[in-house]
């Protein structure tokens, strides 16, 4: 109750424009509309790939009706027009926030323009913060120039406080020496099922197939198994560490990344084709598991940022069966360990659900609350 009363009594008004109304976007809209009254938040715009709604005084929408309102809108989306409309609403005590719930490169590339216009940016979209360094530097300079903030908690670990924990460690003068973790909910599920430290187990292809059926993978599982998602998250985190901020000129493509996609399947055009042919390579994965089991180890696809050496990698690693990556994970959990000077003897650990629309939207919502 203390949080709500503090928020409710705030004189600040935040006008919010939401781009992207899919699973995460839809959940975020509903969380926002259910926020206890009186709410400091006013939704002024909704934008999908096909239509948009805009009202500078706030949209009159409900959790049950906003989808049909948006579908029936005759307005086509135009981000240039939206930028201009939103910038005209920026006034003292009346902040404007763009919430980008897409995974679009096009929207991400516009963050400097929004920020320069004084519009805060909140997003779970990893593209802007894990791409080439020049875009990231443009975002930083635009934010400094106008004072508008960019917040991206949900880009790593959905609703888990991973980005904010790292920012707090750095801001308070702690020295981060190493970050390691299981950053992909998809990879977490696959290897929790496939490699338990015991002899034998289900085939790799069957675990991937079931993960896809459960909705844990992308429609094309190669988009998860290539390690790019983990590499993007490592890029985002590394850029908050002063000595590594400029280390990855080409973003996630500069990360040492181990792809688990067999070379022969890199050209598979569809997810169905990929799943059909993956059993051809089960023997290779069986051997990796057997070798790990003989050493009393498990396999986990982990991300590592070693600050001293500058090594940033996403790779299939072996961990003892007693290690937290072997014992503490379940389902599609994420787990991240921060090794720092303050947390030298025992690392600071953040763990929990690292995927899903509800927890991702919660991460976006938590960023929004930081602006109140």
CSV table of C-alpha atoms in Angstrom, one decimal:
chain,number,residue,atom,x,y,z
A,1,UNK,CA,0.0,0.0,0.0
A,2,UNK,CA,2.9,2.4,0.7
A,3,UNK,CA,4.0,2.2,-2.9
A,4,UNK,CA,0.5,2.9,-4.3
A,5,UNK,CA,-0.2,5.8,-2.0
A,6,UNK,CA,3.2,7.4,-2.8
A,7,UNK,CA,2.5,7.0,-6.5
A,8,UNK,CA,-1.1,8.2,-6.3
A,9,UNK,CA,-0.2,11.4,-4.5
A,10,UNK,CA,2.5,12.3,-7.0
A,11,UNK,CA,1.6,15.5,-8.9
A,12,UNK,CA,3.5,14.2,-12.0
A,13,UNK,CA,1.5,13.1,-15.0
A,14,UNK,CA,3.0,10.6,-17.4
A,15,UNK,CA,1.6,10.4,-20.9
A,16,UNK,CA,2.4,7.0,-22.4
A,17,UNK,CA,2.6,6.0,-26.0
A,18,UNK,CA,2.7,2.2,-26.5
A,19,UNK,CA,4.2,0.7,-29.7
A,20,UNK,CA,3.7,-3.1,-30.0
A,21,UNK,CA,0.5,-4.8,-28.7
A,22,UNK,CA,1.4,-8.5,-29.0
A,23,UNK,CA,1.8,-10.9,-26.1
A,24,UNK,CA,4.0,-8.6,-24.0
A,25,UNK,CA,2.4,-5.4,-25.2
A,26,UNK,CA,-1.1,-6.6,-24.5
A,27,UNK,CA,-0.2,-7.8,-21.0
A,28,UNK,CA,1.5,-4.5,-20.3
A,29,UNK,CA,-1.5,-2.5,-21.4
A,30,UNK,CA,-3.8,-4.6,-19.2
A,31,UNK,CA,-1.4,-4.1,-16.2
A,32,UNK,CA,-1.4,-0.4,-16.8
A,33,UNK,CA,-5.2,-0.2,-17.1
A,34,UNK,CA,-5.6,-2.1,-13.8
A,35,UNK,CA,-3.2,0.2,-11.9
A,36,UNK,CA,-4.9,1.5,-8.7
A,37,UNK,CA,-6.7,4.9,-9.0
A,38,UNK,CA,-5.8,7.7,-9.0
A,39,UNK,CA,-3.2,6.7,-11.5
A,40,UNK,CA,-0.4,9.0,-12.7
A,41,UNK,CA,-0.4,7.2,-16.1
A,42,UNK,CA,-2.4,8.3,-19.1
A,43,UNK,CA,-2.2,6.3,-22.3
A,44,UNK,CA,-2.3,8.7,-25.2
A,45,UNK,CA,-1.4,6.3,-28.0
A,46,UNK,CA,-1.5,2.6,-29.1
A,47,UNK,CA,0.3,1.4,-32.2
A,48,UNK,CA,0.2,-2.0,-33.9
A,49,UNK,CA,1.8,-3.0,-37.2
A,50,UNK,CA,-1.4,-2.0,-39.0
A,51,UNK,CA,-3.3,0.7,-37.1
A,52,UNK,CA,-2.8,3.4,-34.4
A,53,UNK,CA,-4.8,5.3,-31.9
A,54,UNK,CA,-3.8,8.8,-30.6
A,55,UNK,CA,-5.4,11.3,-28.3
A,56,UNK,CA,-3.3,13.9,-26.5
A,57,UNK,CA,-5.8,14.0,-23.6
A,58,UNK,CA,-5.7,10.3,-23.1
A,59,UNK,CA,-7.5,7.3,-24.8
A,60,UNK,CA,-10.8,6.1,-23.2
A,61,UNK,CA,-10.0,2.4,-23.4
A,62,UNK,CA,-10.7,-0.6,-21.2
A,63,UNK,CA,-9.0,-4.0,-20.7
A,64,UNK,CA,-11.9,-5.6,-22.6
A,65,UNK,CA,-12.2,-3.1,-25.4
A,66,UNK,CA,-8.9,-1.7,-26.4
A,67,UNK,CA,-8.1,-4.4,-29.0
A,68,UNK,CA,-11.3,-3.8,-30.9
A,69,UNK,CA,-10.8,0.0,-30.7
A,70,UNK,CA,-7.4,-0.4,-32.2
A,71,UNK,CA,-8.5,-2.8,-34.9
A,72,UNK,CA,-11.3,-0.4,-36.0
A,73,UNK,CA,-9.1,2.6,-36.1
A,74,UNK,CA,-8.6,4.0,-39.6
A,75,UNK,CA,-5.3,5.6,-38.8
A,76,UNK,CA,-2.1,4.0,-40.2
A,77,UNK,CA,1.0,3.8,-38.0
A,78,UNK,CA,3.6,6.5,-38.7
A,79,UNK,CA,6.5,6.8,-36.2
A,80,UNK,CA,7.7,10.1,-37.6
A,81,UNK,CA,4.2,11.7,-37.0
A,82,UNK,CA,4.1,10.0,-33.6
A,83,UNK,CA,7.5,11.5,-32.6
A,84,UNK,CA,6.2,15.0,-33.6
A,85,UNK,CA,2.9,14.6,-31.7
A,86,UNK,CA,4.6,13.3,-28.6
A,87,UNK,CA,7.3,15.9,-28.5
A,88,UNK,CA,4.6,18.6,-28.5
A,89,UNK,CA,3.2,17.1,-25.3
A,90,UNK,CA,6.5,17.3,-23.3
A,91,UNK,CA,6.0,19.9,-20.6
A,92,UNK,CA,7.3,20.5,-17.0
A,93,UNK,CA,5.6,18.1,-14.7
A,94,UNK,CA,4.0,16.3,-17.6
A,95,UNK,CA,6.5,13.7,-18.9
A,96,UNK,CA,6.0,11.7,-22.1
A,97,UNK,CA,7.1,8.0,-22.3
A,98,UNK,CA,7.5,5.8,-25.4
A,99,UNK,CA,7.1,2.1,-24.5
A,100,UNK,CA,8.4,-0.1,-27.3
A,101,UNK,CA,7.1,-3.6,-26.8
A,102,UNK,CA,8.3,-4.7,-30.3
A,103,UNK,CA,11.5,-6.5,-31.3
A,104,UNK,CA,11.8,-4.1,-34.3
A,105,UNK,CA,15.2,-2.8,-35.5
A,106,UNK,CA,13.3,0.1,-37.1
A,107,UNK,CA,11.7,1.3,-33.8
A,108,UNK,CA,15.0,0.8,-32.0
A,109,UNK,CA,16.9,3.0,-34.4
A,110,UNK,CA,14.5,5.9,-33.6
A,111,UNK,CA,15.3,5.9,-29.8
A,112,UNK,CA,17.9,8.8,-30.2
A,113,UNK,CA,15.2,10.9,-32.0
A,114,UNK,CA,12.6,10.2,-29.2
A,115,UNK,CA,15.1,10.9,-26.5
A,116,UNK,CA,16.4,14.1,-28.1
A,117,UNK,CA,12.8,15.3,-28.1
A,118,UNK,CA,12.6,14.8,-24.4
A,119,UNK,CA,10.6,11.6,-24.6
A,120,UNK,CA,11.6,8.8,-22.1
A,121,UNK,CA,12.0,5.4,-23.7
A,122,UNK,CA,11.2,2.1,-21.9
A,123,UNK,CA,11.5,-1.2,-23.6
A,124,UNK,CA,12.1,-5.0,-23.5
A,125,UNK,CA,13.4,-4.7,-27.1
A,126,UNK,CA,17.1,-5.8,-27.0
A,127,UNK,CA,18.0,-4.5,-30.5
A,128,UNK,CA,19.1,-1.0,-29.7
A,129,UNK,CA,21.2,-1.9,-26.7
A,130,UNK,CA,22.9,-4.9,-28.2
A,131,UNK,CA,23.6,-3.7,-31.8
A,132,UNK,CA,26.5,-1.6,-33.0
A,133,UNK,CA,28.2,0.6,-30.5
A,134,UNK,CA,27.4,3.7,-32.6
A,135,UNK,CA,23.7,3.4,-32.0
A,136,UNK,CA,24.2,2.9,-28.2
A,137,UNK,CA,26.4,6.0,-28.1
A,138,UNK,CA,23.8,7.9,-29.9
A,139,UNK,CA,21.2,6.8,-27.3
A,140,UNK,CA,23.5,7.9,-24.4
A,141,UNK,CA,24.2,11.3,-25.9
A,142,UNK,CA,20.6,12.0,-26.8
A,143,UNK,CA,19.6,11.1,-23.2
A,144,UNK,CA,22.3,13.4,-21.7
A,145,UNK,CA,21.3,16.2,-24.1
A,146,UNK,CA,17.6,16.3,-23.2
A,147,UNK,CA,17.5,14.7,-19.7
A,148,UNK,CA,15.1,12.0,-21.0
A,149,UNK,CA,15.8,8.6,-19.6
A,150,UNK,CA,16.0,5.2,-21.3
A,151,UNK,CA,15.1,2.1,-19.2
A,152,UNK,CA,15.5,-1.4,-20.3
A,153,UNK,CA,15.2,-3.8,-17.3
A,154,UNK,CA,13.1,-6.3,-19.3
A,155,UNK,CA,15.8,-6.7,-22.0
A,156,UNK,CA,17.6,-9.2,-19.7
A,157,UNK,CA,15.7,-11.7,-17.6
A,158,UNK,CA,12.2,-10.4,-18.2
A,159,UNK,CA,11.0,-9.1,-14.8
A,160,UNK,CA,14.1,-10.1,-12.8
A,161,UNK,CA,16.2,-7.2,-11.4
A,162,UNK,CA,19.3,-8.0,-13.4
A,163,UNK,CA,20.0,-4.8,-15.2
A,164,UNK,CA,19.1,-2.6,-12.2
A,165,UNK,CA,21.2,-4.7,-9.9
A,166,UNK,CA,24.3,-4.3,-12.1
A,167,UNK,CA,23.6,-0.5,-12.5
A,168,UNK,CA,23.4,-0.2,-8.7
A,169,UNK,CA,26.6,-2.2,-8.1
A,170,UNK,CA,28.5,0.1,-10.5
A,171,UNK,CA,26.9,3.3,-9.4
A,172,UNK,CA,27.7,2.6,-5.7
A,173,UNK,CA,31.4,2.0,-6.6
A,174,UNK,CA,31.6,-1.8,-6.4
A,175,UNK,CA,34.0,-3.4,-8.8
A,176,UNK,CA,32.4,-6.2,-10.9
A,177,UNK,CA,34.9,-8.9,-11.7
A,178,UNK,CA,32.7,-11.5,-13.4
A,179,UNK,CA,29.1,-12.1,-14.4
A,180,UNK,CA,28.0,-15.6,-15.3
A,181,UNK,CA,24.6,-17.0,-15.8
A,182,UNK,CA,22.0,-19.0,-17.7
A,183,UNK,CA,20.3,-16.1,-19.5
A,184,UNK,CA,18.0,-17.9,-22.0
A,185,UNK,CA,14.8,-19.5,-20.7
A,186,UNK,CA,14.7,-21.7,-23.8
A,187,UNK,CA,18.3,-23.0,-23.3
A,188,UNK,CA,17.6,-23.4,-19.6
A,189,UNK,CA,14.6,-25.6,-20.2
A,190,UNK,CA,16.4,-27.7,-22.9
A,191,UNK,CA,19.5,-28.5,-20.8
A,192,UNK,CA,17.6,-28.9,-17.5
A,193,UNK,CA,15.7,-31.7,-19.3
A,194,UNK,CA,18.6,-33.0,-21.4
A,195,UNK,CA,21.5,-33.0,-19.0
A,196,UNK,CA,20.8,-34.0,-15.3
A,197,UNK,CA,24.2,-35.5,-14.5
A,198,UNK,CA,22.8,-39.0,-14.6
A,199,UNK,CA,23.7,-41.5,-17.3
A,200,UNK,CA,21.4,-41.4,-20.4
A,201,UNK,CA,18.2,-39.4,-20.8
A,202,UNK,CA,16.0,-38.2,-23.6
A,203,UNK,CA,17.4,-37.4,-27.0
A,204,UNK,CA,18.4,-33.8,-27.7
A,205,UNK,CA,16.0,-33.6,-30.7
A,206,UNK,CA,13.0,-34.8,-28.6
A,207,UNK,CA,13.7,-32.2,-25.9
A,208,UNK,CA,13.9,-29.4,-28.5
A,209,UNK,CA,10.7,-30.6,-30.2
A,210,UNK,CA,8.8,-30.7,-26.8
A,211,UNK,CA,10.2,-27.2,-26.0
A,212,UNK,CA,8.9,-25.9,-29.3
A,213,UNK,CA,5.5,-27.5,-28.7
A,214,UNK,CA,5.3,-25.9,-25.2
A,215,UNK,CA,6.1,-22.5,-26.8
A,216,UNK,CA,9.5,-22.1,-25.1
A,217,UNK,CA,11.3,-21.8,-28.4
A,218,UNK,CA,10.9,-19.4,-31.3
A,219,UNK,CA,8.9,-20.9,-34.2
A,220,UNK,CA,12.3,-21.7,-35.8
A,221,UNK,CA,14.3,-23.3,-32.9
A,222,UNK,CA,17.6,-22.3,-34.6
A,223,UNK,CA,16.9,-18.7,-33.6
A,224,UNK,CA,17.4,-19.9,-30.0
A,225,UNK,CA,20.0,-22.6,-30.5
A,226,UNK,CA,22.4,-20.2,-32.3
A,227,UNK,CA,23.1,-18.4,-29.1
A,228,UNK,CA,22.4,-14.9,-30.4
A,229,UNK,CA,19.8,-14.1,-27.7
A,230,UNK,CA,22.4,-14.8,-25.0
A,231,UNK,CA,25.0,-12.8,-26.8
A,232,UNK,CA,22.6,-9.8,-27.0
A,233,UNK,CA,22.0,-10.0,-23.2
A,234,UNK,CA,25.7,-10.2,-22.5
A,235,UNK,CA,26.3,-7.1,-24.7
A,236,UNK,CA,23.6,-5.2,-22.8
A,237,UNK,CA,25.2,-6.0,-19.5
A,238,UNK,CA,28.8,-5.4,-20.5
A,239,UNK,CA,28.0,-1.9,-21.6
A,240,UNK,CA,27.1,-1.0,-18.0
A,241,UNK,CA,30.6,-2.0,-16.9
A,242,UNK,CA,32.8,1.1,-17.5
A,243,UNK,CA,35.9,-0.8,-18.7
A,244,UNK,CA,33.8,-2.8,-21.2
A,245,UNK,CA,31.5,-0.2,-22.5
A,246,UNK,CA,33.3,0.1,-25.8
A,247,UNK,CA,34.5,-3.5,-26.0
A,248,UNK,CA,31.9,-4.8,-28.5
A,249,UNK,CA,32.0,-2.5,-31.5
A,250,UNK,CA,29.6,-4.7,-33.5
A,251,UNK,CA,27.4,-5.5,-30.5
A,252,UNK,CA,26.3,-9.0,-30.0
A,253,UNK,CA,28.1,-10.1,-33.2
A,254,UNK,CA,31.4,-9.4,-31.4
A,255,UNK,CA,30.6,-11.8,-28.6
A,256,UNK,CA,32.4,-15.2,-28.7
A,257,UNK,CA,29.3,-17.3,-29.3
A,258,UNK,CA,28.9,-21.1,-29.7
A,259,UNK,CA,26.1,-22.0,-32.0
A,260,UNK,CA,24.4,-25.3,-31.3
A,261,UNK,CA,22.9,-25.4,-34.7
A,262,UNK,CA,24.5,-28.2,-36.7
A,263,UNK,CA,26.3,-26.8,-39.8
A,264,UNK,CA,24.2,-29.0,-42.0
A,265,UNK,CA,21.0,-27.4,-40.7
A,266,UNK,CA,22.0,-23.7,-40.9
A,267,UNK,CA,20.1,-23.5,-44.2
A,268,UNK,CA,16.9,-25.1,-42.9
A,269,UNK,CA,14.3,-22.6,-44.0
A,270,UNK,CA,11.5,-23.6,-41.7
A,271,UNK,CA,11.2,-24.7,-38.1
A,272,UNK,CA,9.4,-27.8,-39.2
A,273,UNK,CA,12.2,-28.8,-41.5
A,274,UNK,CA,14.7,-28.1,-38.7
A,275,UNK,CA,12.8,-30.3,-36.2
A,276,UNK,CA,12.4,-33.1,-38.7
A,277,UNK,CA,16.2,-33.3,-39.4
A,278,UNK,CA,17.5,-32.6,-35.9
A,279,UNK,CA,17.5,-36.3,-34.9
A,280,UNK,CA,20.3,-36.9,-37.4
A,281,UNK,CA,22.6,-35.2,-34.9
A,282,UNK,CA,21.4,-36.7,-31.6
A,283,UNK,CA,24.6,-38.9,-31.4
A,284,UNK,CA,26.8,-35.8,-31.2
A,285,UNK,CA,24.8,-34.4,-28.3
A,286,UNK,CA,24.6,-37.8,-26.6
A,287,UNK,CA,28.4,-37.9,-26.5
A,288,UNK,CA,28.6,-34.4,-25.0
A,289,UNK,CA,26.2,-35.5,-22.3
A,290,UNK,CA,27.9,-38.8,-21.6
A,291,UNK,CA,31.3,-37.1,-21.4
A,292,UNK,CA,29.9,-34.6,-18.9
A,293,UNK,CA,28.2,-37.3,-16.9
A,294,UNK,CA,31.4,-39.3,-16.5
A,295,UNK,CA,33.0,-36.2,-14.9
A,296,UNK,CA,29.9,-35.8,-12.6
A,297,UNK,CA,29.0,-32.7,-14.5
A,298,UNK,CA,26.0,-31.2,-16.3
A,299,UNK,CA,25.8,-29.2,-19.5
A,300,UNK,CA,24.4,-25.7,-19.4
A,301,UNK,CA,24.4,-23.0,-22.1
A,302,UNK,CA,25.9,-20.1,-20.1
A,303,UNK,CA,27.0,-16.5,-20.7
A,304,UNK,CA,30.1,-15.2,-19.1
A,305,UNK,CA,31.6,-11.7,-18.8
A,306,UNK,CA,35.1,-11.9,-17.4
A,307,UNK,CA,35.9,-8.2,-16.7
A,308,UNK,CA,39.7,-8.7,-16.0
A,309,UNK,CA,40.4,-10.6,-19.2
A,310,UNK,CA,37.7,-8.8,-21.2
A,311,UNK,CA,36.4,-12.2,-22.4
A,312,UNK,CA,32.7,-12.1,-23.2
A,313,UNK,CA,31.3,-15.5,-24.3
A,314,UNK,CA,28.1,-17.5,-24.8
A,315,UNK,CA,29.0,-21.2,-24.8
A,316,UNK,CA,28.0,-24.7,-23.8
A,317,UNK,CA,29.7,-25.2,-20.4
A,318,UNK,CA,30.1,-28.1,-18.0
A,319,UNK,CA,29.3,-27.5,-14.3
A,320,UNK,CA,29.6,-29.9,-11.3
A,321,UNK,CA,26.3,-31.5,-10.3
A,322,UNK,CA,26.5,-29.6,-7.0
A,323,UNK,CA,26.7,-26.2,-8.8
A,324,UNK,CA,23.7,-23.9,-8.5
A,325,UNK,CA,23.3,-24.0,-12.3
A,326,UNK,CA,22.7,-27.7,-11.9
A,327,UNK,CA,20.7,-27.8,-8.6
A,328,UNK,CA,18.7,-24.5,-8.5
A,329,UNK,CA,17.2,-24.3,-12.0
A,330,UNK,CA,13.8,-25.6,-13.0
A,331,UNK,CA,11.8,-25.2,-16.1
A,332,UNK,CA,12.8,-22.0,-18.0
A,333,UNK,CA,14.4,-20.2,-15.1
A,334,UNK,CA,17.2,-17.7,-15.5
A,335,UNK,CA,20.0,-17.5,-12.9
A,336,UNK,CA,22.7,-14.8,-12.8
A,337,UNK,CA,25.7,-14.6,-10.5
A,338,UNK,CA,27.5,-11.3,-9.9
A,339,UNK,CA,31.0,-11.7,-8.7
A,340,UNK,CA,32.3,-8.4,-7.3
A,341,UNK,CA,34.8,-7.0,-4.7
A,342,UNK,CA,31.9,-6.6,-2.2
A,343,UNK,CA,30.4,-10.0,-3.0
A,344,UNK,CA,33.8,-11.7,-3.2
A,345,UNK,CA,33.3,-14.8,-1.0
A,346,UNK,CA,29.8,-15.5,-2.2
A,347,UNK,CA,28.4,-14.0,-5.4
A,348,UNK,CA,25.2,-12.0,-5.5
A,349,UNK,CA,22.6,-14.3,-7.2
A,350,UNK,CA,19.4,-13.3,-9.0
A,351,UNK,CA,17.1,-16.2,-10.0
A,352,UNK,CA,13.6,-16.8,-11.2
A,353,UNK,CA,11.3,-16.9,-14.3
A,354,UNK,CA,13.2,-15.4,-17.1
A,355,UNK,CA,10.6,-15.6,-19.8
A,356,UNK,CA,6.8,-15.1,-20.3
A,357,UNK,CA,4.6,-12.2,-21.2
A,358,UNK,CA,3.4,-11.5,-17.6
A,359,UNK,CA,6.8,-11.2,-16.0
A,360,UNK,CA,8.3,-9.3,-19.0
A,361,UNK,CA,5.4,-6.8,-18.8
A,362,UNK,CA,6.1,-6.5,-15.1
A,363,UNK,CA,9.7,-5.6,-15.9
A,364,UNK,CA,8.5,-2.9,-18.2
A,365,UNK,CA,6.0,-1.7,-15.6
A,366,UNK,CA,8.7,-1.5,-12.9
A,367,UNK,CA,10.7,0.7,-15.2
A,368,UNK,CA,7.7,3.0,-15.7
A,369,UNK,CA,7.3,3.3,-11.9
A,370,UNK,CA,10.9,4.6,-11.7
A,371,UNK,CA,9.8,7.7,-13.6
A,372,UNK,CA,7.0,8.6,-11.2
